[in-house]
Short mmCIF file of C-alpha atoms in Angstrom, two decimals:
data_model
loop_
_atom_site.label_atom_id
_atom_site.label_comp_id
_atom_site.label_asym_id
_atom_site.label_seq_id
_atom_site.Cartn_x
_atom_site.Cartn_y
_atom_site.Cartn_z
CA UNK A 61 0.00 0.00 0.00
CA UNK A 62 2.97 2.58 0.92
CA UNK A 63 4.56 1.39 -2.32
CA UNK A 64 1.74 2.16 -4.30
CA UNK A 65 1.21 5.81 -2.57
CA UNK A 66 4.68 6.66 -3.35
CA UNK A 67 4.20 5.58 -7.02
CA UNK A 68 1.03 7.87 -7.05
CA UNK A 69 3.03 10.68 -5.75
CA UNK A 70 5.73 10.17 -7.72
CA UNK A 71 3.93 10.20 -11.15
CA UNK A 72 1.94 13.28 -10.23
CA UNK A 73 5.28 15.51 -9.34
CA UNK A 74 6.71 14.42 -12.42
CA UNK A 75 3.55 15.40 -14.44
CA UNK A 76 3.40 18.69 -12.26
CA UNK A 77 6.76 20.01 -12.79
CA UNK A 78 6.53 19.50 -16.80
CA UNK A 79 3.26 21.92 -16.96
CA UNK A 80 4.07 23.90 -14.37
CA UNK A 81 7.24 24.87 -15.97
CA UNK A 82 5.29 25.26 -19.32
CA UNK A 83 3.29 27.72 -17.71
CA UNK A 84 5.84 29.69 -15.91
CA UNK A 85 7.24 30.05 -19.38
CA UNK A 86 3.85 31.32 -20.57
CA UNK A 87 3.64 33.82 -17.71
CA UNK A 88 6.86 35.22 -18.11
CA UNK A 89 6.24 36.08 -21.85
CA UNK A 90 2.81 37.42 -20.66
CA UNK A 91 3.94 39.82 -18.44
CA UNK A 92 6.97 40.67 -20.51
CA UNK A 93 4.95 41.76 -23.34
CA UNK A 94 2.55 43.65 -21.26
CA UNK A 95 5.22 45.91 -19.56
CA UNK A 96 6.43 46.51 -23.13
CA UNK A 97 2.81 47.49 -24.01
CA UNK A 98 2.04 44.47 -26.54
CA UNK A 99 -1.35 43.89 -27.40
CA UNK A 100 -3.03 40.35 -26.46
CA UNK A 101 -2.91 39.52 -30.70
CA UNK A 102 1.01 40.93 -30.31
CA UNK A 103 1.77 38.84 -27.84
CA UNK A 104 -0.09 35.67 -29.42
CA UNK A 105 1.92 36.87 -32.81
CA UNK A 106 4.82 36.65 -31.15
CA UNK A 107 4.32 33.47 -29.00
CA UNK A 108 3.45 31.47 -32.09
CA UNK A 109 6.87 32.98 -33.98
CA UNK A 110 8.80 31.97 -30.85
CA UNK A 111 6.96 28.42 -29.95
CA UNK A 112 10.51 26.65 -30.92
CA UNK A 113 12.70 28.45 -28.43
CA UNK A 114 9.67 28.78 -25.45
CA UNK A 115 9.25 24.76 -25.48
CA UNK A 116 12.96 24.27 -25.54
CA UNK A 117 13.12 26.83 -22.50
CA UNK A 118 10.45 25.02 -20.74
CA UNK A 119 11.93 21.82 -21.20
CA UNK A 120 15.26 22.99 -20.16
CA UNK A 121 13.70 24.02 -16.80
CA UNK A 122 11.77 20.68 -16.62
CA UNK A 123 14.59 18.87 -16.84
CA UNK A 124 16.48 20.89 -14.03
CA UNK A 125 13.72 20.42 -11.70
CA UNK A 126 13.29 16.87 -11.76
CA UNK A 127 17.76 16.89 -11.46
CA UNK A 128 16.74 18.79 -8.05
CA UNK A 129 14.02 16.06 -7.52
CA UNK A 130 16.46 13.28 -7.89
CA UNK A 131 19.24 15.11 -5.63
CA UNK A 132 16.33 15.58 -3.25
CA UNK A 133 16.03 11.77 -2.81
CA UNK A 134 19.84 11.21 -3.14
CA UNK A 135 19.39 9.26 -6.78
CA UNK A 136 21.16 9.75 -9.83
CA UNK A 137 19.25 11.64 -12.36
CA UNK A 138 20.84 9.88 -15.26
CA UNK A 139 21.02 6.35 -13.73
CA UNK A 140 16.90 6.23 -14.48
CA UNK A 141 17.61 5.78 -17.78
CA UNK A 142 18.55 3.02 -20.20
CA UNK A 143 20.72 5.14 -22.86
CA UNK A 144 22.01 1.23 -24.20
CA UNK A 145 22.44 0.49 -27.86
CA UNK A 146 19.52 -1.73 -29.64
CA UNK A 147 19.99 -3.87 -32.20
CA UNK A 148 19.81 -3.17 -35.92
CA UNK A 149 17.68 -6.00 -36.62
CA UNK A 150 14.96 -4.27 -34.51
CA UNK A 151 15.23 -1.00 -36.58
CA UNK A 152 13.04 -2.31 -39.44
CA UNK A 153 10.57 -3.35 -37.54
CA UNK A 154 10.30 -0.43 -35.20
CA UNK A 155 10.17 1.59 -38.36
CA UNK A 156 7.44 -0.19 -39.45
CA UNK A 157 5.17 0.54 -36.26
CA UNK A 158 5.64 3.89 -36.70
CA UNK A 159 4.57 3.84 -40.66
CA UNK A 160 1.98 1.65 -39.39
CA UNK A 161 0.81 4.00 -36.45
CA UNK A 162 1.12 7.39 -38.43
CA UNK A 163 -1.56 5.81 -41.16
CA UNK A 164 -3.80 5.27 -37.94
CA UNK A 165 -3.41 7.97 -36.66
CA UNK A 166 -3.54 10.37 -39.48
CA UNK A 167 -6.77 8.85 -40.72
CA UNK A 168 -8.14 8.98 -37.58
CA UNK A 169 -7.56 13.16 -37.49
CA UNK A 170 -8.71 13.09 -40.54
CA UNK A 171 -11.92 11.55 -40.26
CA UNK A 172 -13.20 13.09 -36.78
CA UNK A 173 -11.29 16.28 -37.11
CA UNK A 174 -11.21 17.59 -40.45
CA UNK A 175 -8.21 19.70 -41.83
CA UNK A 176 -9.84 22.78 -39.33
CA UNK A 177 -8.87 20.79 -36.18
CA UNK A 178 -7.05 22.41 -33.11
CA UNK A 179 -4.30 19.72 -33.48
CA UNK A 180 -3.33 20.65 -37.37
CA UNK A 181 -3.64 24.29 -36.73
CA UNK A 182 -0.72 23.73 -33.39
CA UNK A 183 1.24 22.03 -36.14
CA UNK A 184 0.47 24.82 -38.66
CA UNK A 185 1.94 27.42 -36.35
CA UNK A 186 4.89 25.03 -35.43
CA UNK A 187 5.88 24.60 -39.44
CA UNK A 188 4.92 28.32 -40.50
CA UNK A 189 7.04 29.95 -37.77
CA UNK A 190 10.67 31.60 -38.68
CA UNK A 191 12.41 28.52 -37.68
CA UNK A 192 11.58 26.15 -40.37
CA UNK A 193 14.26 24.13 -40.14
CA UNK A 194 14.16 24.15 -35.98
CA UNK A 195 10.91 23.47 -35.93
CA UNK A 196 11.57 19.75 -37.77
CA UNK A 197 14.55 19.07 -35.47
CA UNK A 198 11.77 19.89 -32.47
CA UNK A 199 9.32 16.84 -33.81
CA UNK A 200 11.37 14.94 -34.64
CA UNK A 201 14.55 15.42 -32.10
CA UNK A 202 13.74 17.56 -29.00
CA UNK A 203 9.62 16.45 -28.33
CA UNK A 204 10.64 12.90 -28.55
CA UNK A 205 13.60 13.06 -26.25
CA UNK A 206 11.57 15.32 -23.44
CA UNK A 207 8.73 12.89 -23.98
CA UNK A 208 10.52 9.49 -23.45
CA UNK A 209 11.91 11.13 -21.06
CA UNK A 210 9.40 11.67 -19.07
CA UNK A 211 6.65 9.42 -19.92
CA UNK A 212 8.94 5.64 -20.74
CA UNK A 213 12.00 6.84 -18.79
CA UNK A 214 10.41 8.79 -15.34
CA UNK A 215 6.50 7.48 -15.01
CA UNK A 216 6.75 4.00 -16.71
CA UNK A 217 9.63 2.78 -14.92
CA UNK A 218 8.36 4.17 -11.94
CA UNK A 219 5.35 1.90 -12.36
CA UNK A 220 7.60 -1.18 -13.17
CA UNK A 221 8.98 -0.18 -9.50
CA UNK A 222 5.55 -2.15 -8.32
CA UNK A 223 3.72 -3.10 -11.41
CA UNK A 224 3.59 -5.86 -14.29
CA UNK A 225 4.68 -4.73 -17.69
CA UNK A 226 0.92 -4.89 -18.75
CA UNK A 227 -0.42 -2.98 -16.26
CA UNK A 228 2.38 -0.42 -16.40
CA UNK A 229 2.42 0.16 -19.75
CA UNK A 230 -1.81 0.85 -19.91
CA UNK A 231 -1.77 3.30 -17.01
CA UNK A 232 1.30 5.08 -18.74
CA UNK A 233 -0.26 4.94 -22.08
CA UNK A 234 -3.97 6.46 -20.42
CA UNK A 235 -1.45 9.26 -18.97
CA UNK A 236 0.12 9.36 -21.79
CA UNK A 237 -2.92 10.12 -23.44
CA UNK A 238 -5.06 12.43 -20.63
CA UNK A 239 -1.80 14.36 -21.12
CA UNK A 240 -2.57 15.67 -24.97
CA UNK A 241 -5.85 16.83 -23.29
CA UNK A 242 -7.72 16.24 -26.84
CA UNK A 243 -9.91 13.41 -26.96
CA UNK A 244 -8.85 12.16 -30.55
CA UNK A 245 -5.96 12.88 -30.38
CA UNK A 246 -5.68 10.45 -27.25
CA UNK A 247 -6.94 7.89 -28.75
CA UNK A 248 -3.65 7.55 -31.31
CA UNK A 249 -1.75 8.76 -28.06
CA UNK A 250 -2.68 6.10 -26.12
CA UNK A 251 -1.89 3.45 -28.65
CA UNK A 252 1.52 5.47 -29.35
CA UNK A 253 2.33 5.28 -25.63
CA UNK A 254 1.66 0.89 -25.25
CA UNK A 255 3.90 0.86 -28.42
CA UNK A 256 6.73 2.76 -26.55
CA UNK A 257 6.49 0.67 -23.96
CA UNK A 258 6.71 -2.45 -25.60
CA UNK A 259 9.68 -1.33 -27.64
CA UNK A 260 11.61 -0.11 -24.64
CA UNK A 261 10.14 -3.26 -22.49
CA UNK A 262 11.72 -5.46 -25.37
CA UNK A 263 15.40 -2.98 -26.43
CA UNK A 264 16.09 -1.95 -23.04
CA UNK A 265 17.07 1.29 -24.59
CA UNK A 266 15.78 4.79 -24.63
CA UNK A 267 17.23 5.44 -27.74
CA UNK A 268 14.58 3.10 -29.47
CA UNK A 269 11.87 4.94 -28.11
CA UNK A 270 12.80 8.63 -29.12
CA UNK A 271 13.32 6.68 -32.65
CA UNK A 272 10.29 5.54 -32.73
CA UNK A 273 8.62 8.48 -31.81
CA UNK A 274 10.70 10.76 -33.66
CA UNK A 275 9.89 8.74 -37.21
CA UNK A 276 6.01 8.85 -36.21
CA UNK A 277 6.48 12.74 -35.43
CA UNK A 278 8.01 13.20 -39.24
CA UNK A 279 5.82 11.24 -41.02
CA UNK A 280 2.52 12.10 -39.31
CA UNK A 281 3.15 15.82 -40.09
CA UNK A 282 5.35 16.21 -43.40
CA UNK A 283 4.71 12.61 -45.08
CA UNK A 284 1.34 10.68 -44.68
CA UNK A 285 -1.01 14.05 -44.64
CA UNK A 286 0.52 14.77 -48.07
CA UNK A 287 -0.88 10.87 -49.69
CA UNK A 288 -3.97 11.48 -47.66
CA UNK A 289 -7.37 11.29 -50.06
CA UNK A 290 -10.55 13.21 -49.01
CA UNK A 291 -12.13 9.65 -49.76
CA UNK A 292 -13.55 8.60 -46.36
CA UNK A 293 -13.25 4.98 -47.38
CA UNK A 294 -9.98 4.96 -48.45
CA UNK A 295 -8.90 6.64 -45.18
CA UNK A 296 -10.82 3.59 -43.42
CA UNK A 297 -8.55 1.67 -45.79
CA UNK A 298 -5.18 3.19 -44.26
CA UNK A 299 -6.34 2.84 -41.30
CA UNK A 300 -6.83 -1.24 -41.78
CA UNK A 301 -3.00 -1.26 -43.87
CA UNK A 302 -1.83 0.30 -40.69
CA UNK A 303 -3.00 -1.71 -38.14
CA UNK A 304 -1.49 -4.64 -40.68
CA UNK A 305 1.52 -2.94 -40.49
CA UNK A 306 1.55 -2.53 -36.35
CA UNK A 307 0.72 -5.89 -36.05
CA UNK A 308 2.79 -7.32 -38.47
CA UNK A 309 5.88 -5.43 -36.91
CA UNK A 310 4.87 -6.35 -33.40
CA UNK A 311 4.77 -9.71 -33.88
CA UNK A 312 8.22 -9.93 -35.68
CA UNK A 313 9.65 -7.92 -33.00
CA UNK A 314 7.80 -9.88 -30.06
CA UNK A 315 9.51 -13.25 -31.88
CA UNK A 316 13.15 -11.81 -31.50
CA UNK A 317 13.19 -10.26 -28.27
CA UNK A 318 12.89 -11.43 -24.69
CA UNK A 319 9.99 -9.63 -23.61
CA UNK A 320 7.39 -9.08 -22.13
CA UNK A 321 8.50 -9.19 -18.40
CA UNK A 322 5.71 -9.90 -16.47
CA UNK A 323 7.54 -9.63 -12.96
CA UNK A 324 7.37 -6.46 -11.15
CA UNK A 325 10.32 -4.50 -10.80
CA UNK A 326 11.11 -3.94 -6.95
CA UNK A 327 14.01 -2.00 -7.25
CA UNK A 328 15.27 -0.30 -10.39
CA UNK A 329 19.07 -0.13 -11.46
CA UNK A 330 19.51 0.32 -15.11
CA UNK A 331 20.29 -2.92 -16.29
CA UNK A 332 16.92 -3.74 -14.39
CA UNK A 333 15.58 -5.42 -18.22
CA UNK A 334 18.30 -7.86 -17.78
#
């Protein structure tokens, strides 16, 4: 029962400090544009020309905060995380989910959303800003790597602590999910986040994950909206080819690694897969 409080707590601080430093960010612009006399458009103009550097700021802070959690508790901020190599062999196959997963999902938006939605218009300001070229390193690079982070790296191992792999990964993956705070937009979310787990479950690396993620970034928002048809039944139709796809590549990658673990971790050290 303690075990499972601390968990609790645990998860929640670590969800805390990443939106409360998101929103000290937002403040801090706020009031700086308001004692240069900025106008609530102005300062929207200027916070959607600026969204590369303000989530790379906010990040940065996150990630300082939970290295003054970890010092807190006397653990080693970097020690949390499996940074190992993963085989080759398993790069086709995580490539594949993510092809697989970015059909899904894009159909998906597509279908329930429209082009109109809140989600493409984020991604409209993210790819229209003055930082082109930033702005693809940032979906593909930086929100992967503060994500896996976070979510695989912080709250999922932190429910292996007391937790089986299944149960783990479905609570991280609702999070996961809750966290996008759009209700379509979880749905892909939450299937995104039980991939990551499985991958990292079965690699025992990090690295895996932000690949992954960072392929599905890139080709949900520069490759697979440019192929997709206005045709509701051929989206239905990606949407079946991808789950073919995810399955397909799951099962491959299920036969060739040692996975899942269905034992609780008790205490983690990171060779904890092993």
């Amino acid at each position: 029962m303690k075990q499972g409080i601390k968990i609790f707590f645990n998860i929640l601080l670590y969800i805390l400090i990443a939106i409360l430093m998101t929103g000290v960010v937002g403040v801090f612009v706020g009031l700086f544009g308001i004692f240069l006399g900025n106008s609530p458009n102005e300062l929207k103009s200027i916070i959607n020309n600026n969204i590369f550097i303000l989530i790379i700021i906010s990040y940065v802070f996150s990630l300082i905060m939970y290295k003054m959690v970890f010092s807190i508790k006397k653990e080693k901020f970097i020690k949390r995380f499996c940074f190992n190599k993963f085989e080759k062999t398993h790069l086709g196959y995580i490539t594949m989910m993510a092809v697989g997963l970015s059909l899904i999902a894009c159909s998906i938006m597509a279908i329930f959303k429209g082009e109109g939605s809140a989600y493409n218009s984020v991604l409209t300001n993210i790819s229209s800003n003055g930082y082109k070229i930033f702005s693809v390193v940032l979906l593909v690079c930086v929100i992967p790597i503060f994500e896996e982070i976070v979510f695989r790296g912080l709250i999922f191992i932190e429910l292996r602590r007391g937790l089986s792999f299944e149960i783990s990964a479905v609570i991280q993956a609702l999070i996961f999910g809750i966290c996008h705070m759009d209700v379509v937009q979880g749905i892909y979310t939450f299937l995104l986040g039980l991939l990551l787990c499985f991958v990292y479950e079965g690699t025992v690396s990090i690295w895996s994950n932000i690949y992954l993620h960072g392929v599905f970034n890139l080709l949900g928002v520069l490759i697979v909206p440019l192929i997709m048809p206005s045709n509701v039944i051929i989206r239905c139709a990606y949407i079946i080819i991808g789950i073919a796809l995810v399955a397909f590549s799951s099962y491959k990658f299920y036969s060739v690694v040692d996975m899942p673990r269905k034992k609780a971790i008790q205490s983690f050290q990171p060779e904890y897969f092993l």
